């Protein structure tokens, strides 16, 4: 193969590896999703879903590992740029018939380079962490099928993997690492669900109300179709929520904070399909 | 090292783990926050700590990164508990190691001030006269602002 092949952007004219100069590329919204799986014994999968493994909350740990890995991709892959990712989401699907865990990662940013390496790295490290968390009971687990599913934005155009995903495409049941809000009244634990997908087919924003706000409004999770938003930002979402249900007038009562994809945000923060928006009262930890 | 967990922690074990095999550390400061039996109302029987999984870990990570950029630190451990706790239970642990004491004291103070005003945790207190969500305190914000003015 000639080394001047223009598709190998990490090789220069002499065939040497180099980092692509992206300073003059225009910024655009980039998103990539990748997935993979780890096969295990049915007994291991059962232990995982029951939370009976010796190292504790396996999926929560693997999710954080995947997010951290995405942020550190440039330290692992020699010619990758360091990116300020605006979103990293890791989802797990426990597949009992196939006796495996499907791992999906989505990365996003507004910038000059694609984020597919970040998504692939996140999936790989989330799978490795699942292995580490479960290896005490099952050393024969196998990691595989790590691949890019979709990529949008940028000069090279959008990419979608043209592969029928078989029976998975029919019933994408998303298993969450924790049950839906379990703090109400004398609740015993302090977690809320994260990482679920929209429960309606159209493009939508996933909204969460946390802590005191959830109890005051009587709403935990709700999905809002994107086309209901008069403007594609948090202010537009608030307007749409109030039109949907008068209880959301409470968003204007007292100090209510907001995070978009788990990063603090304000009324002007832009929103797009499948963003996670959380509203909550001032924090009181420590 | 950052952990968010329901189970109890042992400050001594965590501090020894941070120092293990190190001879370059000259100072270690450890702060443990405990559940009081009085707060906005007397007779607090228990409290429930809720958090925002994912964002919590990221927020704590960012606070620790800021501390590491402001002081020369050689190790930081932050553990915050969630779920139901009763008076005298430990809630939060911050252990900071440095070559010299001043950095360790200040960074530990800084991490707690920022944790209380920036990490997504919420407390609900259960008392003899009913349950309520704890309100934010102006004093906490005042404490956190000290670090902005001095930088």
XYZ file of C-alpha atoms in Angstrom:
437
model
C 0.000 0.000 0.000
C 1.441 3.419 -0.889
C 2.249 5.416 2.203
C 0.794 8.532 0.664
C -2.675 6.998 0.868
C -4.704 10.100 1.738
C -7.086 8.140 3.967
C -4.375 7.446 6.530
C -4.432 10.872 8.105
C -2.007 9.953 10.865
C 0.811 9.295 8.366
C 2.650 12.226 6.821
C 4.175 12.396 3.329
C 7.130 10.258 4.435
C 4.897 7.652 6.008
C 5.801 8.736 9.524
C 3.231 8.941 12.277
C 2.189 12.486 13.138
C -0.596 14.248 14.955
C -3.019 15.950 12.586
C -3.074 19.758 12.942
C -6.722 20.591 13.576
C -6.276 24.294 14.348
C -7.873 25.407 11.071
C -10.749 22.933 11.053
C -14.119 24.494 11.842
C -15.799 23.533 15.094
C -18.896 21.405 14.810
C -21.004 19.219 17.021
C -19.491 15.738 17.055
C -21.035 12.613 18.460
C -20.056 8.948 18.334
C -21.524 5.774 19.778
C -19.673 2.506 20.179
C -20.619 -0.802 21.704
C -19.194 -4.124 22.759
C -19.996 -7.017 25.029
C -18.565 -9.315 27.649
C -19.702 -12.940 27.793
C -19.842 -14.723 31.122
C -21.299 -17.735 32.847
C -25.062 -17.454 33.491
C -24.322 -17.725 37.237
C -21.961 -14.731 37.014
C -24.584 -12.681 35.202
C -27.131 -13.608 37.861
C -24.741 -12.525 40.628
C -24.074 -9.283 38.757
C -27.759 -8.428 38.442
C -28.372 -9.296 42.109
C -25.417 -7.231 43.312
C -23.868 -10.324 44.920
C -20.311 -9.931 43.675
C -17.503 -9.452 46.173
C -16.286 -6.119 44.767
C -19.684 -4.447 45.101
C -21.667 -2.331 42.678
C -20.275 -3.618 39.408
C -22.222 -1.584 36.861
C -21.802 1.745 38.674
C -18.056 1.160 38.882
C -17.792 0.134 35.237
C -19.774 3.205 34.210
C -17.388 5.540 36.008
C -14.417 3.633 34.574
C -15.787 4.092 31.056
C -16.363 7.812 31.583
C -12.877 8.299 33.019
C -11.357 6.292 30.154
C -13.099 8.429 27.531
C -11.596 11.541 29.131
C -8.124 9.993 29.103
C -8.136 8.543 25.583
C -5.394 10.921 24.473
C -3.082 9.434 27.134
C -3.601 5.940 25.731
C -3.813 6.360 21.952
C -0.610 8.029 20.757
C -1.917 10.421 18.107
C -5.237 11.362 19.675
C -5.893 14.951 20.699
C -6.951 15.807 24.252
C -10.640 16.717 24.021
C -13.006 18.590 26.298
C -15.919 16.170 26.000
C -19.319 17.681 26.741
C -20.984 14.335 27.315
C -20.046 10.746 28.008
C -22.851 8.245 28.606
C -22.340 4.558 29.306
C -25.257 2.122 29.156
C -25.392 -1.529 30.124
C -27.846 -4.141 28.978
C -27.864 -7.476 30.755
C -28.669 -10.159 28.170
C -29.702 -13.376 29.893
C -30.402 -15.469 26.766
C -26.923 -14.682 25.392
C -25.386 -14.660 28.872
C -23.528 -11.416 28.318
C -23.529 -7.711 29.162
C -23.836 -5.301 26.223
C -21.942 -2.062 26.799
C -22.717 1.124 24.866
C -20.838 4.418 25.074
C -21.801 7.768 23.574
C -19.411 10.722 23.506
C -20.099 14.245 22.348
C -18.377 17.585 22.016
C -18.343 20.775 20.018
C -14.926 20.736 18.461
C -12.613 19.998 15.609
C -12.056 16.262 15.913
C -14.267 13.219 16.022
C -14.946 11.396 19.247
C -15.113 7.780 18.018
C -11.811 6.859 19.695
C -13.204 8.156 22.976
C -16.389 6.073 22.595
C -14.402 2.945 21.660
C -11.999 3.470 24.566
C -14.898 3.964 26.974
C -16.490 0.673 25.866
C -13.167 -1.185 26.083
C -12.345 0.027 29.581
C -15.909 -0.463 30.839
C -15.649 -4.096 29.607
C -12.243 -4.508 31.277
C -13.650 -3.129 34.515
C -16.559 -5.573 34.324
C -13.947 -8.313 33.948
C -11.992 -7.042 36.946
C -15.117 -6.732 39.097
C -16.320 -10.265 38.254
C -13.092 -12.220 37.803
C -13.155 -13.593 41.339
C -16.048 -15.825 40.330
C -15.466 -16.255 36.578
C -12.042 -16.132 34.935
C -13.277 -17.402 31.557
C -15.179 -14.245 30.604
C -14.626 -13.052 27.057
C -14.695 -9.475 25.766
C -15.655 -8.950 22.148
C -17.563 -7.288 19.314
C -16.219 -3.820 20.160
C -17.154 -1.564 17.263
C -18.298 1.900 16.241
C -22.068 2.146 15.798
C -22.584 5.734 14.704
C -20.601 8.881 14.170
C -22.008 12.305 13.311
C -20.517 15.704 12.546
C -17.310 16.677 10.833
C -15.978 16.761 7.282
C -15.929 13.021 6.693
C -19.694 12.876 7.076
C -21.993 10.729 9.148
C -21.408 7.040 9.630
C -23.867 4.358 10.656
C -22.915 0.729 10.941
C -24.990 -1.100 8.314
C -25.515 -4.209 10.265
C -28.798 -5.626 11.390
C -28.277 -6.179 15.081
C -30.480 -9.290 15.036
C -32.829 -9.861 17.926
C -31.204 -7.083 19.954
C -32.750 -4.465 17.719
C -36.217 -5.782 18.436
C -36.261 -5.645 22.227
C -33.697 -3.185 23.522
C -34.460 -3.583 27.195
C -32.233 -1.296 29.176
C -31.250 -2.612 32.563
C -30.260 0.074 35.022
C -27.668 -0.301 37.694
C -30.062 1.010 40.290
C -33.848 0.992 40.489
C -35.794 4.201 39.828
C -35.938 6.829 42.570
C -35.888 5.054 45.889
C -35.665 8.039 48.161
C -39.153 8.951 49.261
C -40.084 9.719 52.820
C -38.204 7.309 55.018
C -36.212 5.934 52.095
C -33.303 3.721 52.962
C -30.957 4.579 50.151
C -29.878 7.604 48.230
C -29.724 6.771 44.567
C -31.668 7.642 41.497
C -31.508 5.924 38.170
C -29.189 7.220 35.486
C -28.490 6.260 31.938
C -31.919 5.190 30.825
C -33.023 5.927 27.307
C -36.030 7.952 26.262
C -39.254 6.052 26.720
C -40.827 7.491 23.586
C -39.766 6.987 19.999
C -39.393 10.631 18.881
C -36.260 12.670 19.676
C -36.572 13.772 23.271
C -34.938 15.288 26.327
C -34.726 13.161 29.480
C -35.626 15.216 32.528
C -34.946 14.313 36.147
C -36.056 16.085 39.280
C -33.930 15.252 42.296
C -34.262 15.309 46.082
C -36.580 17.919 47.606
C -37.667 19.142 44.156
C -38.800 15.638 43.151
C -40.943 15.357 46.260
C -42.277 18.915 45.994
C -43.304 18.510 42.329
C -44.218 14.845 42.631
C -42.237 14.070 39.461
C -39.057 11.999 39.220
C -38.305 11.233 35.571
C -40.079 12.491 32.476
C -39.225 12.596 28.759
C -40.087 15.638 26.680
C -40.189 15.443 22.856
C -37.700 17.874 21.360
C -40.336 19.399 19.070
C -42.278 20.625 22.132
C -39.461 23.017 23.024
C -40.108 26.596 21.806
C -36.329 27.104 21.878
C -33.623 24.421 21.959
C -32.259 25.334 25.367
C -32.996 24.891 29.056
C -35.352 27.916 29.101
C -37.340 26.308 26.259
C -37.460 23.017 28.167
C -38.867 24.777 31.247
C -41.589 26.385 29.109
C -42.435 22.998 27.574
C -42.557 21.326 30.990
C -44.946 23.945 32.366
C -47.203 23.516 29.320
C -47.085 19.750 29.901
C -47.983 19.874 33.584
C -48.723 22.885 35.845
C -46.746 21.255 38.659
C -43.582 22.372 36.852
C -44.409 25.991 37.798
C -42.487 24.904 40.901
C -39.273 25.120 38.879
C -39.489 28.888 39.389
C -40.058 28.691 43.151
C -36.979 29.017 45.310
C -33.480 28.376 44.064
C -33.513 25.524 41.517
C -30.252 24.441 39.896
C -29.829 22.630 36.602
C -27.316 20.225 35.052
C -27.199 19.141 31.407
C -25.564 15.757 30.884
C -24.355 16.006 34.476
C -22.560 19.332 34.007
C -23.902 22.489 35.696
C -25.921 24.532 33.212
C -28.174 27.588 32.895
C -31.253 28.736 30.998
C -29.207 29.442 27.869
C -27.528 26.022 27.710
C -28.412 24.413 24.341
C -30.169 21.029 24.263
C -30.432 18.247 21.688
C -31.939 14.798 21.370
C -31.338 12.439 24.279
C -29.721 15.029 26.532
C -30.188 14.376 30.243
C -31.365 17.448 32.148
C -31.561 17.355 35.935
C -33.236 19.979 38.117
C -32.403 20.015 41.807
C -32.268 22.214 44.897
C -29.017 23.687 46.296
C -26.712 20.923 47.491
C -26.410 20.045 51.185
C -23.847 17.263 51.432
C -20.759 16.962 53.575
C -9.158 8.171 45.306
C -12.832 9.074 45.308
C -15.607 6.811 46.534
C -19.349 7.228 47.017
C -20.717 4.373 49.065
C -23.447 3.247 51.428
C -21.134 1.279 53.705
C -19.214 2.729 56.636
C -15.531 3.684 56.250
C -12.615 3.534 58.672
C -10.615 6.779 58.663
C -7.545 5.021 60.076
C -7.551 2.349 57.392
C -7.991 4.932 54.642
C -5.175 7.122 55.960
C -2.788 4.175 56.259
C -3.682 3.109 52.714
C -2.862 6.593 51.421
C 0.530 6.598 53.154
C 1.513 3.009 52.490
C 4.989 2.652 51.028
C 5.573 6.408 50.871
C 8.420 8.222 52.581
C 8.105 11.520 50.687
C 4.962 12.610 52.557
C 5.631 14.980 55.438
C 2.093 15.813 56.509
C -1.312 14.186 56.351
C -4.546 15.907 57.355
C -7.710 13.907 57.804
C -11.217 15.350 58.218
C -14.260 13.241 59.130
C -17.774 14.692 59.125
C -20.286 13.042 61.477
C -24.075 12.990 61.775
C -25.215 15.331 64.605
C -28.354 14.663 66.606
C -29.421 18.293 66.289
C -29.520 20.542 63.254
C -32.396 22.711 62.000
C -34.496 20.905 64.601
C -33.487 18.993 67.758
C -33.761 15.231 68.074
C -32.527 14.201 64.661
C -33.048 10.424 64.620
C -31.601 9.705 61.195
C -30.838 11.270 57.862
C -31.003 10.061 54.287
C -28.398 11.209 51.801
C -29.372 11.289 48.160
C -26.936 11.965 45.329
C -26.793 12.162 41.526
C -24.760 9.132 40.422
C -22.224 9.987 37.750
C -22.305 13.720 38.339
C -21.365 13.191 41.992
C -18.140 11.379 41.152
C -17.329 13.887 38.399
C -17.935 16.863 40.709
C -15.756 15.381 43.458
C -13.063 14.590 40.890
C -13.093 18.171 39.695
C -12.816 19.547 43.239
C -9.822 17.290 43.945
C -8.221 18.335 40.649
C -8.626 21.992 41.609
C -7.033 21.344 44.992
C -4.142 19.546 43.302
C -3.612 22.488 40.979
C -3.514 24.959 43.889
C -1.329 23.054 46.350
C 1.508 20.536 45.912
C -0.302 17.409 47.103
C 0.934 13.856 47.194
C -2.335 12.054 47.729
C -6.028 12.741 48.277
C -8.820 10.433 49.433
C -12.456 11.557 49.424
C -15.198 9.204 50.612
C -18.832 10.316 50.889
C -21.559 8.066 52.167
C -25.117 7.885 50.830
C -28.312 6.293 52.093
C -29.632 6.207 55.627
C -27.331 7.264 58.467
C -27.900 7.732 62.188
C -26.340 10.200 64.669
C -22.617 9.673 65.300
C -22.210 7.858 61.950
C -19.358 9.166 59.797
C -20.661 10.820 56.589
C -17.623 12.161 54.785
C -13.876 11.648 54.881
C -11.199 13.835 53.297
C -7.558 12.790 53.688
C -4.876 15.000 52.153
C -1.134 14.226 52.079
C 1.606 16.686 51.225
C 5.273 17.298 51.897
C 4.421 20.147 54.276
C 1.565 20.766 56.704
C 0.272 24.105 55.396
C -0.675 22.692 51.995
C -2.336 19.670 53.587
C -4.382 21.779 56.046
C -5.477 24.284 53.419
C -6.284 21.748 50.707
C -8.385 19.676 53.126
C -10.317 22.803 54.167
C -10.760 23.801 50.519
C -12.031 20.369 49.461
C -14.643 20.336 52.249
C -15.805 23.904 51.463
C -16.207 23.088 47.781
C -17.765 19.673 48.460
C -20.451 21.289 50.614
C -21.386 23.837 47.954
C -20.709 22.023 44.657
C -21.118 18.248 44.971
C -24.661 16.994 44.259
C -25.642 15.509 47.626
C -28.852 16.277 49.480
C -29.715 15.515 53.096
C -33.154 14.705 54.411
C -33.403 14.661 58.190
C -35.791 12.464 60.106
C -36.730 13.921 63.509
C -39.236 13.302 66.257
C -41.344 16.121 64.772
C -41.200 14.944 61.149
C -38.972 14.759 58.057
C -37.570 17.698 56.122
C -34.942 18.408 53.490
C -32.003 20.349 54.867
C -31.659 23.912 53.518
C -28.457 25.365 52.138
C -26.487 27.525 54.556
C -25.172 30.970 53.700
C -22.169 30.218 55.880
C -21.118 27.381 53.567
C -21.169 29.693 50.548
C -19.264 32.343 52.490
C -16.653 29.719 53.402
C -16.310 28.574 49.786
C -15.891 32.155 48.537
C -12.821 32.652 50.754
C -10.865 30.562 48.254
C -11.887 32.693 45.293
C -10.772 35.932 46.932
C -7.422 34.625 48.079
C -6.407 33.156 44.732
